[in-house]
PDB file of C-alpha atoms and ligand atoms in Angstrom:
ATOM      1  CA  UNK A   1      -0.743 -19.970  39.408  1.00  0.00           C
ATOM      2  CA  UNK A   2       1.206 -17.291  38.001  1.00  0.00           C
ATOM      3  CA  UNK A   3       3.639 -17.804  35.415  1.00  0.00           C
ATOM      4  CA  UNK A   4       7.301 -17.059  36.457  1.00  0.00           C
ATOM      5  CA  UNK A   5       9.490 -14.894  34.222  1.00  0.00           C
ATOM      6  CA  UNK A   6      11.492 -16.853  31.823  1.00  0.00           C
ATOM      7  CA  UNK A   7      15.255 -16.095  32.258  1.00  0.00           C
ATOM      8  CA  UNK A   8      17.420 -17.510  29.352  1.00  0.00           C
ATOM      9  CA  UNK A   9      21.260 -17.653  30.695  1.00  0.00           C
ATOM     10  CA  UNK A  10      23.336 -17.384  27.768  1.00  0.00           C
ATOM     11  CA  UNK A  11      27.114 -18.292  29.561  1.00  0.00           C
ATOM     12  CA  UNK A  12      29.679 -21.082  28.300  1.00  0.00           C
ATOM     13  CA  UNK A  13      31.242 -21.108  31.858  1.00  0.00           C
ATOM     14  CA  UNK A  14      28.427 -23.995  33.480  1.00  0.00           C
ATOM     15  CA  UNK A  15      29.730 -23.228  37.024  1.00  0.00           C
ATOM     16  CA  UNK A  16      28.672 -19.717  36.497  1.00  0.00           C
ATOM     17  CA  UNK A  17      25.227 -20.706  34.664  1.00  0.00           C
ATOM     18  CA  UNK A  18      24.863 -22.970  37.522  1.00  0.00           C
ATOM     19  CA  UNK A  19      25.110 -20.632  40.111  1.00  0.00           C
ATOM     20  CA  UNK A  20      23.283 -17.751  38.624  1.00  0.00           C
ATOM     21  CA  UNK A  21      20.518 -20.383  37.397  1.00  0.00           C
ATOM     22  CA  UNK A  22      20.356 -21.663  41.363  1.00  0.00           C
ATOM     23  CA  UNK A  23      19.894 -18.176  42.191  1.00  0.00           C
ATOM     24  CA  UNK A  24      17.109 -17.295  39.664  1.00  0.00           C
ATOM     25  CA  UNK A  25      15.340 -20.132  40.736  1.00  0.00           C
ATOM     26  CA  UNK A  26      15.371 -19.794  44.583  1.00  0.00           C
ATOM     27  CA  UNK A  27      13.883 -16.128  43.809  1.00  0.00           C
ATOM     28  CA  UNK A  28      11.106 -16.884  42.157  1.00  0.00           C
ATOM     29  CA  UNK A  29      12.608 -16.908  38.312  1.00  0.00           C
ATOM     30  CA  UNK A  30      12.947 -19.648  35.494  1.00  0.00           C
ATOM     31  CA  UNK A  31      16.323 -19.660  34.273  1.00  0.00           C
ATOM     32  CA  UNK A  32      16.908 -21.688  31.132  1.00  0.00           C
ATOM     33  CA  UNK A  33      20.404 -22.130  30.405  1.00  0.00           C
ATOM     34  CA  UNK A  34      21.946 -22.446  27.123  1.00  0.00           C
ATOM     35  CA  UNK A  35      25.992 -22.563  26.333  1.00  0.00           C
ATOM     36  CA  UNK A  36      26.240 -20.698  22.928  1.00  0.00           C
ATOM     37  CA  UNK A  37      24.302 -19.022  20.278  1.00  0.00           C
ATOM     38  CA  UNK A  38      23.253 -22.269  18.788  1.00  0.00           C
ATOM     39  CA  UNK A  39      21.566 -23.595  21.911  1.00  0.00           C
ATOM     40  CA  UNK A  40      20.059 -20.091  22.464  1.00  0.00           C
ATOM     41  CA  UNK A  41      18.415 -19.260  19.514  1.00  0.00           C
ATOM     42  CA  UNK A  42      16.711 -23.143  19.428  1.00  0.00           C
ATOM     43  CA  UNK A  43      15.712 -22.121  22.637  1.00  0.00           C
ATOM     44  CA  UNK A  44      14.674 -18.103  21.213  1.00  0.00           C
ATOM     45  CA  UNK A  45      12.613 -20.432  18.560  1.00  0.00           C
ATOM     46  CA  UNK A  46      10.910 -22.400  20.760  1.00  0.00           C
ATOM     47  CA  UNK A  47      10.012 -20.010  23.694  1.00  0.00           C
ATOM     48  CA  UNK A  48      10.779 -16.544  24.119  1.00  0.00           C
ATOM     49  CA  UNK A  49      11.743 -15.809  27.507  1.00  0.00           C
ATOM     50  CA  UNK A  50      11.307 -12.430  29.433  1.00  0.00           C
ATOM     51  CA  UNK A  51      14.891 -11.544  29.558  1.00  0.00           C
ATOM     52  CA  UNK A  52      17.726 -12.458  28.508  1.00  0.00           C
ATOM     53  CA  UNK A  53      20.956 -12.981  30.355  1.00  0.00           C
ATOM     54  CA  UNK A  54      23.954 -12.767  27.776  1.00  0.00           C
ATOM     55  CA  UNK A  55      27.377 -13.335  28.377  1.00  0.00           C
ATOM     56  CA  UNK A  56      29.696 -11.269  26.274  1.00  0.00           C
ATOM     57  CA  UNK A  57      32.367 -14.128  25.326  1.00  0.00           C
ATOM     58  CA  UNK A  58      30.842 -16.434  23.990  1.00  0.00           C
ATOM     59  CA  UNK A  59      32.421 -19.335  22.178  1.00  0.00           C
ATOM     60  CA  UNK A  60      31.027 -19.135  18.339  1.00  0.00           C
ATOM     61  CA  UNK A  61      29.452 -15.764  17.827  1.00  0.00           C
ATOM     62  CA  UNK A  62      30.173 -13.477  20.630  1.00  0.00           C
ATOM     63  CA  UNK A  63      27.415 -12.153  22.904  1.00  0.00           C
ATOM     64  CA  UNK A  64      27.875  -8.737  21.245  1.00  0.00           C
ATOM     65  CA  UNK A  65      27.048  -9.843  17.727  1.00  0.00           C
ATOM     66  CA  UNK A  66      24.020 -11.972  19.452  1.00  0.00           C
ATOM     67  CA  UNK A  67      22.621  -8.901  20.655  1.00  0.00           C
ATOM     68  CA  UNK A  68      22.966  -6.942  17.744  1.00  0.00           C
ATOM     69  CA  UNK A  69      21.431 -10.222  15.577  1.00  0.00           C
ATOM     70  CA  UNK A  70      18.538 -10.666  18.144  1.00  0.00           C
ATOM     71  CA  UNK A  71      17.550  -6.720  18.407  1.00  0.00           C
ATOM     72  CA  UNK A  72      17.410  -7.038  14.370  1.00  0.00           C
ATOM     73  CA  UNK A  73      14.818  -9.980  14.361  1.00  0.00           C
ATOM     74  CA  UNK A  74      10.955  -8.713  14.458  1.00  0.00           C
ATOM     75  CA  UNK A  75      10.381 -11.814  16.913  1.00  0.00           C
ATOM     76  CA  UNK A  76      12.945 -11.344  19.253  1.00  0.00           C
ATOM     77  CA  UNK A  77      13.093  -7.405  19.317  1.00  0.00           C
ATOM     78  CA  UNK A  78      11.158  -6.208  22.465  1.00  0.00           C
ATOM     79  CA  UNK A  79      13.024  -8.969  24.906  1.00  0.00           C
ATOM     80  CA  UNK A  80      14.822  -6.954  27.400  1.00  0.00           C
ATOM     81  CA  UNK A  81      18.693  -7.989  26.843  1.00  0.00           C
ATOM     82  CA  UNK A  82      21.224  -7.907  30.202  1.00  0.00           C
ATOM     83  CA  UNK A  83      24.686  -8.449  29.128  1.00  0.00           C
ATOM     84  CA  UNK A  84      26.966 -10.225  31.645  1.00  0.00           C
ATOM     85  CA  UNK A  85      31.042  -8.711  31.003  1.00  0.00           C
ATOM     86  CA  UNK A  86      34.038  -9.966  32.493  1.00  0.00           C
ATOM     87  CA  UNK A  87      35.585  -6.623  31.330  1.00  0.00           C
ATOM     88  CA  UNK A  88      35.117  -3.589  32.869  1.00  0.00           C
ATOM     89  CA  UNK A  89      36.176  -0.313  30.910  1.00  0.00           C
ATOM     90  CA  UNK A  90      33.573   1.690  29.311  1.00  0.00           C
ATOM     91  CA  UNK A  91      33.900   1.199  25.385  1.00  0.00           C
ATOM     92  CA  UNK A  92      33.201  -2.350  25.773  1.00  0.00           C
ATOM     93  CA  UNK A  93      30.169  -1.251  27.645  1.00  0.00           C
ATOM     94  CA  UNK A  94      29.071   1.292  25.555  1.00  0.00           C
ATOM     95  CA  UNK A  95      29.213  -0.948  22.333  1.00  0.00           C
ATOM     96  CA  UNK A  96      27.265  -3.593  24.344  1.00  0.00           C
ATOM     97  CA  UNK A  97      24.635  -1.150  24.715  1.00  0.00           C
ATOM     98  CA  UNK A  98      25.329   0.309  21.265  1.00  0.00           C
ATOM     99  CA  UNK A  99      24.099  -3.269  19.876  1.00  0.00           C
ATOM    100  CA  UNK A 100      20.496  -3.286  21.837  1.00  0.00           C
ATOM    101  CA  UNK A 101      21.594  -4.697  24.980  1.00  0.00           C
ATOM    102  CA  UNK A 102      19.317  -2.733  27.509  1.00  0.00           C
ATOM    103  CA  UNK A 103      21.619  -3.068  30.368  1.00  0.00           C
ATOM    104  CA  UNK A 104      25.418  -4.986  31.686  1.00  0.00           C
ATOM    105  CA  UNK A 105      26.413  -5.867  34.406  1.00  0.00           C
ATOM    106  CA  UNK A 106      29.999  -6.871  35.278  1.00  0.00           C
ATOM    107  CA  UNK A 107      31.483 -10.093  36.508  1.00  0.00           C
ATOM    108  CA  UNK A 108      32.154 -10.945  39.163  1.00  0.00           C
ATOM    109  CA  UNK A 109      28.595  -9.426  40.503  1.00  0.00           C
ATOM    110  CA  UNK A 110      26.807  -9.971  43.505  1.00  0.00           C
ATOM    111  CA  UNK A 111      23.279 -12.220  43.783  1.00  0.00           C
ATOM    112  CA  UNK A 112      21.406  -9.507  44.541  1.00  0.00           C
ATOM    113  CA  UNK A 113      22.622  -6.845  41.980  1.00  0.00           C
ATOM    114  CA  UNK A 114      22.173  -9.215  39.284  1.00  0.00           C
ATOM    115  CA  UNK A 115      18.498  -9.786  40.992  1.00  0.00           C
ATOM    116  CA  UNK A 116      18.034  -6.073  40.725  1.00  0.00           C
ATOM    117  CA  UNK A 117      18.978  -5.390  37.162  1.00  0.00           C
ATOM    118  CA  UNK A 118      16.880  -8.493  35.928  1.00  0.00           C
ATOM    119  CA  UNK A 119      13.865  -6.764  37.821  1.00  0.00           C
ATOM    120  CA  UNK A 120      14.607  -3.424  36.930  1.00  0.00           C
ATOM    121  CA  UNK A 121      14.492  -4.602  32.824  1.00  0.00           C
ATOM    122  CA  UNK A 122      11.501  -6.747  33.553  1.00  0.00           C
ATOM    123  CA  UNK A 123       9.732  -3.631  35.264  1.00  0.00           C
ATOM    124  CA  UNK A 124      11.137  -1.266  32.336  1.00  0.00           C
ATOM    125  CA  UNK A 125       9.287  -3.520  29.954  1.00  0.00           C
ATOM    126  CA  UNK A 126       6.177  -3.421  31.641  1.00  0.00           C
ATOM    127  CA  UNK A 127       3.276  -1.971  29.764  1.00  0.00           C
ATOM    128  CA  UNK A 128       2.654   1.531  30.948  1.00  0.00           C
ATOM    129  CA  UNK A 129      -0.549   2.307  32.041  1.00  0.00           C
ATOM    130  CA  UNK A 130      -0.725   5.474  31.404  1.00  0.00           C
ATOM    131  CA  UNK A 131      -3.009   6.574  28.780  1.00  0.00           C
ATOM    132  CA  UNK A 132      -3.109   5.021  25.263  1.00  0.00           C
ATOM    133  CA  UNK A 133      -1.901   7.530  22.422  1.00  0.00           C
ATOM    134  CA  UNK A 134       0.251  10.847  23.043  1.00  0.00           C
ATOM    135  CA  UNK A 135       0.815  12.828  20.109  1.00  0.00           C
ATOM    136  CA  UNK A 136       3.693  15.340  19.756  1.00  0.00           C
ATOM    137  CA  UNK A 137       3.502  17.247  16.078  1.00  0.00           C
ATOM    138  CA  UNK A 138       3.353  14.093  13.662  1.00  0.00           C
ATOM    139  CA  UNK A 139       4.862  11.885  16.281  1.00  0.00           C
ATOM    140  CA  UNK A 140       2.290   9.187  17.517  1.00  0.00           C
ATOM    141  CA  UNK A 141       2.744   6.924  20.317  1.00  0.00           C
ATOM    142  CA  UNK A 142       0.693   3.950  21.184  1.00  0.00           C
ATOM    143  CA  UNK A 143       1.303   2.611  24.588  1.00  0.00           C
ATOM    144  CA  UNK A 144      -0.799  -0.153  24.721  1.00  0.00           C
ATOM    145  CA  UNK A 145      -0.363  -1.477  21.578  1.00  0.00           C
ATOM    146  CA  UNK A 146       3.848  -0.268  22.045  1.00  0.00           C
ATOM    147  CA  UNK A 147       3.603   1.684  18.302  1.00  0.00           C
ATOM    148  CA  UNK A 148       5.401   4.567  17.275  1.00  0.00           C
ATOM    149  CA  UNK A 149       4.472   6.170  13.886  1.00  0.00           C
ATOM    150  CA  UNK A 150       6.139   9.375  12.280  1.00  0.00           C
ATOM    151  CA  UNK A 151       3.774  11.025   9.714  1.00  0.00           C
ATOM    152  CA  UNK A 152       1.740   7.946   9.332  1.00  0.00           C
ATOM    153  CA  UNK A 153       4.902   5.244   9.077  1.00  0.00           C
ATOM    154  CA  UNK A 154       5.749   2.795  11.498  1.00  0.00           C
ATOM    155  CA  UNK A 155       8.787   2.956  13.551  1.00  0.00           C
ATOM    156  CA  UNK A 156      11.081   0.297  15.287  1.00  0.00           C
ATOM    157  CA  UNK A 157      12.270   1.208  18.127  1.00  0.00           C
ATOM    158  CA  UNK A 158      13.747  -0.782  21.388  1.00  0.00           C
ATOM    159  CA  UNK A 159      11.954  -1.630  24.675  1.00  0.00           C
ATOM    160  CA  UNK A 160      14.031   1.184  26.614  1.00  0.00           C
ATOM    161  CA  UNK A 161      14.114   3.955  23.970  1.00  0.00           C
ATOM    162  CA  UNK A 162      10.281   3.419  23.884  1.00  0.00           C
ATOM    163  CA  UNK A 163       9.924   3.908  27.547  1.00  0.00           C
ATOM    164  CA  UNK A 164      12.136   7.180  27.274  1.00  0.00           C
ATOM    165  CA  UNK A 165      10.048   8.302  24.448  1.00  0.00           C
ATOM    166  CA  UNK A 166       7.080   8.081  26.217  1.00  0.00           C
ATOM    167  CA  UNK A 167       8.603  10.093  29.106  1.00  0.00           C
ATOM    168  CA  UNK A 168       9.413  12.764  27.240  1.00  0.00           C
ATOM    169  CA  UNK A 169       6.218  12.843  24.411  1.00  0.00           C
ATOM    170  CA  UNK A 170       3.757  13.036  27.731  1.00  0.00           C
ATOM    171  CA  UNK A 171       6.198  16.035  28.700  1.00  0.00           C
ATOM    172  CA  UNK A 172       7.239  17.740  25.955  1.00  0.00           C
ATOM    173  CA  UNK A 173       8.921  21.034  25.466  1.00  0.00           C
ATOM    174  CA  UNK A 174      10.764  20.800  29.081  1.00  0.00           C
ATOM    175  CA  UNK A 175      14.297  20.420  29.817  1.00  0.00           C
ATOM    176  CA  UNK A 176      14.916  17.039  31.364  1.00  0.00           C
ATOM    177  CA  UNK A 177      18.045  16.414  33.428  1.00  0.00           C
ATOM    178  CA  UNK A 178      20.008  12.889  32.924  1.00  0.00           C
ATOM    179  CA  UNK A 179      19.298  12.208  36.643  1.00  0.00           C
ATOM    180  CA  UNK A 180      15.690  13.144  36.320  1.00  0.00           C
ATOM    181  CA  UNK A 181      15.336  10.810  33.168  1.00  0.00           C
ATOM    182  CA  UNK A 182      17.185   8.043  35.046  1.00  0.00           C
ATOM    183  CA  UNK A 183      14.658   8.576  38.584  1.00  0.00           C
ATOM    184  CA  UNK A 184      11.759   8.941  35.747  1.00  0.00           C
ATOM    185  CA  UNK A 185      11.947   6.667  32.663  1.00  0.00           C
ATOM    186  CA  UNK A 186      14.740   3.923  34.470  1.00  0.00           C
ATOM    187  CA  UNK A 187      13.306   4.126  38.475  1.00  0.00           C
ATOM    188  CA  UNK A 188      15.630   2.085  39.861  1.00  0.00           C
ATOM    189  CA  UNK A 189      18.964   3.521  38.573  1.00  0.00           C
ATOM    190  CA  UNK A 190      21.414   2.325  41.589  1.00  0.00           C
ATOM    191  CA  UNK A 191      23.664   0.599  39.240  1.00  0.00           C
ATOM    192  CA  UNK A 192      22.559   3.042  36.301  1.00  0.00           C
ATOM    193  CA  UNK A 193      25.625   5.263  35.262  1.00  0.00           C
ATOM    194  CA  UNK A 194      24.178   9.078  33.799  1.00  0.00           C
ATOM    195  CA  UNK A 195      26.006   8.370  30.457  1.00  0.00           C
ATOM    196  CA  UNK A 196      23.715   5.448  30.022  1.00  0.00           C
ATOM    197  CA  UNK A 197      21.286   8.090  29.062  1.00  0.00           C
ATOM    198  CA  UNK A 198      23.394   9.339  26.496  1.00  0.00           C
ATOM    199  CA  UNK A 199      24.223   6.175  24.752  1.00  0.00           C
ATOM    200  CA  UNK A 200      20.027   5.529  24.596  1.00  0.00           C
ATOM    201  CA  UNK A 201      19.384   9.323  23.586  1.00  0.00           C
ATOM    202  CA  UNK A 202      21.173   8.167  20.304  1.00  0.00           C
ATOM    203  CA  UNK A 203      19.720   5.269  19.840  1.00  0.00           C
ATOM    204  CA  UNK A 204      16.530   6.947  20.132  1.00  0.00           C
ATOM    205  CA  UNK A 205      17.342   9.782  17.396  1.00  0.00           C
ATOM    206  CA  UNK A 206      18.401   6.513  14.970  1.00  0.00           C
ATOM    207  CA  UNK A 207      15.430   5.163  15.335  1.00  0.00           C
ATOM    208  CA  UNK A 208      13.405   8.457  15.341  1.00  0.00           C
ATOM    209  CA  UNK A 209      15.172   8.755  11.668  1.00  0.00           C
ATOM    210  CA  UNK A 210      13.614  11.991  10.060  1.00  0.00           C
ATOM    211  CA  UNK A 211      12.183  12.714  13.501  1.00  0.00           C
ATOM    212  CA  UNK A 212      15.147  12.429  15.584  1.00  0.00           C
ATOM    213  CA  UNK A 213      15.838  16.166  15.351  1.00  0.00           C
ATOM    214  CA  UNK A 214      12.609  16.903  17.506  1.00  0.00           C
ATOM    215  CA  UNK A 215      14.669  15.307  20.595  1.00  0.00           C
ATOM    216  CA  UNK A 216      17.163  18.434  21.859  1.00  0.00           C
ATOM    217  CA  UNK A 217      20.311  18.519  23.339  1.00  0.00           C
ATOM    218  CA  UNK A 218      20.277  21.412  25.827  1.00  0.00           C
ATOM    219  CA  UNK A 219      24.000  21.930  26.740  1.00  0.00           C
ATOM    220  CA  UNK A 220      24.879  21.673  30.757  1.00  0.00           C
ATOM    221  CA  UNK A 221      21.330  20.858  31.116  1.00  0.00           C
ATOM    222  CA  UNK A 222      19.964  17.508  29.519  1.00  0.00           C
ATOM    223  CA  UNK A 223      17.699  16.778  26.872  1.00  0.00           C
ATOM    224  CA  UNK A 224      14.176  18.740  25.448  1.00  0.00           C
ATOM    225  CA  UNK A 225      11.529  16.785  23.054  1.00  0.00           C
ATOM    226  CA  UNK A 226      10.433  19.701  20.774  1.00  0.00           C
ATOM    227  CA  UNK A 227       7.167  19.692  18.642  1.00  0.00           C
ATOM    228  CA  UNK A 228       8.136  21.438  14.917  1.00  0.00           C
ATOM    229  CA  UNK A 229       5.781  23.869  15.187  1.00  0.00           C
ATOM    230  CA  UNK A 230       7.801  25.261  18.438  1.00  0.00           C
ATOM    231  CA  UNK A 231      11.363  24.626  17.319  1.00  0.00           C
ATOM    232  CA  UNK A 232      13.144  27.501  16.521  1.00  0.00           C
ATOM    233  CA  UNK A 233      16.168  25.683  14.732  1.00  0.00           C
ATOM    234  CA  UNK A 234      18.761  27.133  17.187  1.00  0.00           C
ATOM    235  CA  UNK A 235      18.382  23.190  18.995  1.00  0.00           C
ATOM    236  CA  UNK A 236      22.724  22.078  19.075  1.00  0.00           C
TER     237      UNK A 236
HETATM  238 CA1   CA B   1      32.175 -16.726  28.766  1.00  0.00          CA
END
């Protein structure tokens, strides 16, 4: 029998871990639920899950500083991170995503959005079988082995920026909208907002360092990955 996909549920709140753990479960998910940062990175040691469900206030360290502490440990890197906010405005969202959550989602939600975000960063994470390596000038990506290396030195980058990066290396030197890297890179971007893109465009160049100049920003248009040998300099 197949394995089901380890949820860890990171929420202080246990009606709402109960509920949302209920819900996992009935769909075909194993939710392990944990009420703080303690419990969850015992939990982190022992088992890494497939996803992880945090909630943003936390007592103890908040789920922001989790996120940023997790996406900074070698071990826990790649897990695909869904924060769970009881606020709604966009700063709070954008810092969220700012410290390697791949996704949020706010409260109160519905069963089956939260359903569809979990599967949508499950399915993001997904190996791509496409090819193996693309190279774009001294940019090399493995997608089987998920390694990125920039004149011969290895690169950390997240589970989503490597996605996008792989979008864009196996079509370089093309303008890509931000809708046509949400239907390409994200698929199921119902609940996706277009400056999502943005916020994961940076994160790429950061973790591109010296090589974050060969991603463009094409005003009014979208973004360009440009090999050296074709950029002309003139990139904004
Ligand atoms: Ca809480």
């Amino acid at each position: 029998m197949k394995n089901l996909p380890r949820v860890l549920v990171v929420e202080d709140e246990p009606a709402i871990a109960e509920l949302v753990s209920v819900n996992l479960r009935h769909n075909g998910f194993q939710p392990v639920w944990a009420e703080d940062g303690v419990a969850a990175q015992r939990e982190l040691d022992a088992v890494l899950p497939d996803v992880i469900l945090l909630d943003w206030m936390l007592p103890g360290q908040s789920g922001l500083a989790l996120a940023r502490k997790w996406r900074g440990d070698g071990r826990t890197r790649s897990v695909p991170i869904l924060m769970l906010t009881a606020r709604g405005d966009e700063p709070d969202k954008v810092a969220g995503l700012d410290a390697g959550a791949d996704d949020y989602i706010t409260k109160p939600f519905s069963t089956q959005e939260l359903l569809a975000r979990i599967r949508a960063v499950l399915r993001r994470r997904a190996p791509e079988q496409l090819g193996d390596t693309v190279t774009v000038g001294e940019l090399v990506l493995d997608a089987a082995a998920h390694r990125l290396a920039w004149r011969g030195r290895a690169l950390k980058i997240g589970p989503t920026e490597f996605k996008l990066l792989h979008y864009l290396m196996r079509h370089p030197e093309r303008v890509h909208s931000r809708s046509q890297l949400l239907d390409k890179v994200w698929g199921d971007h119902v609940f996706i907002e277009e400056r999502t893109v943005d916020v994961h465009v940076k994160r790429l160049r950061e973790a591109l360092g010296g090589a974050g100049a060969m991603i463009e920003t094409v005003r009014g248009a979208g973004y360009r990955l440009a090999a050296p040998s074709f950029a002309t300099g003139a990139a904004s």
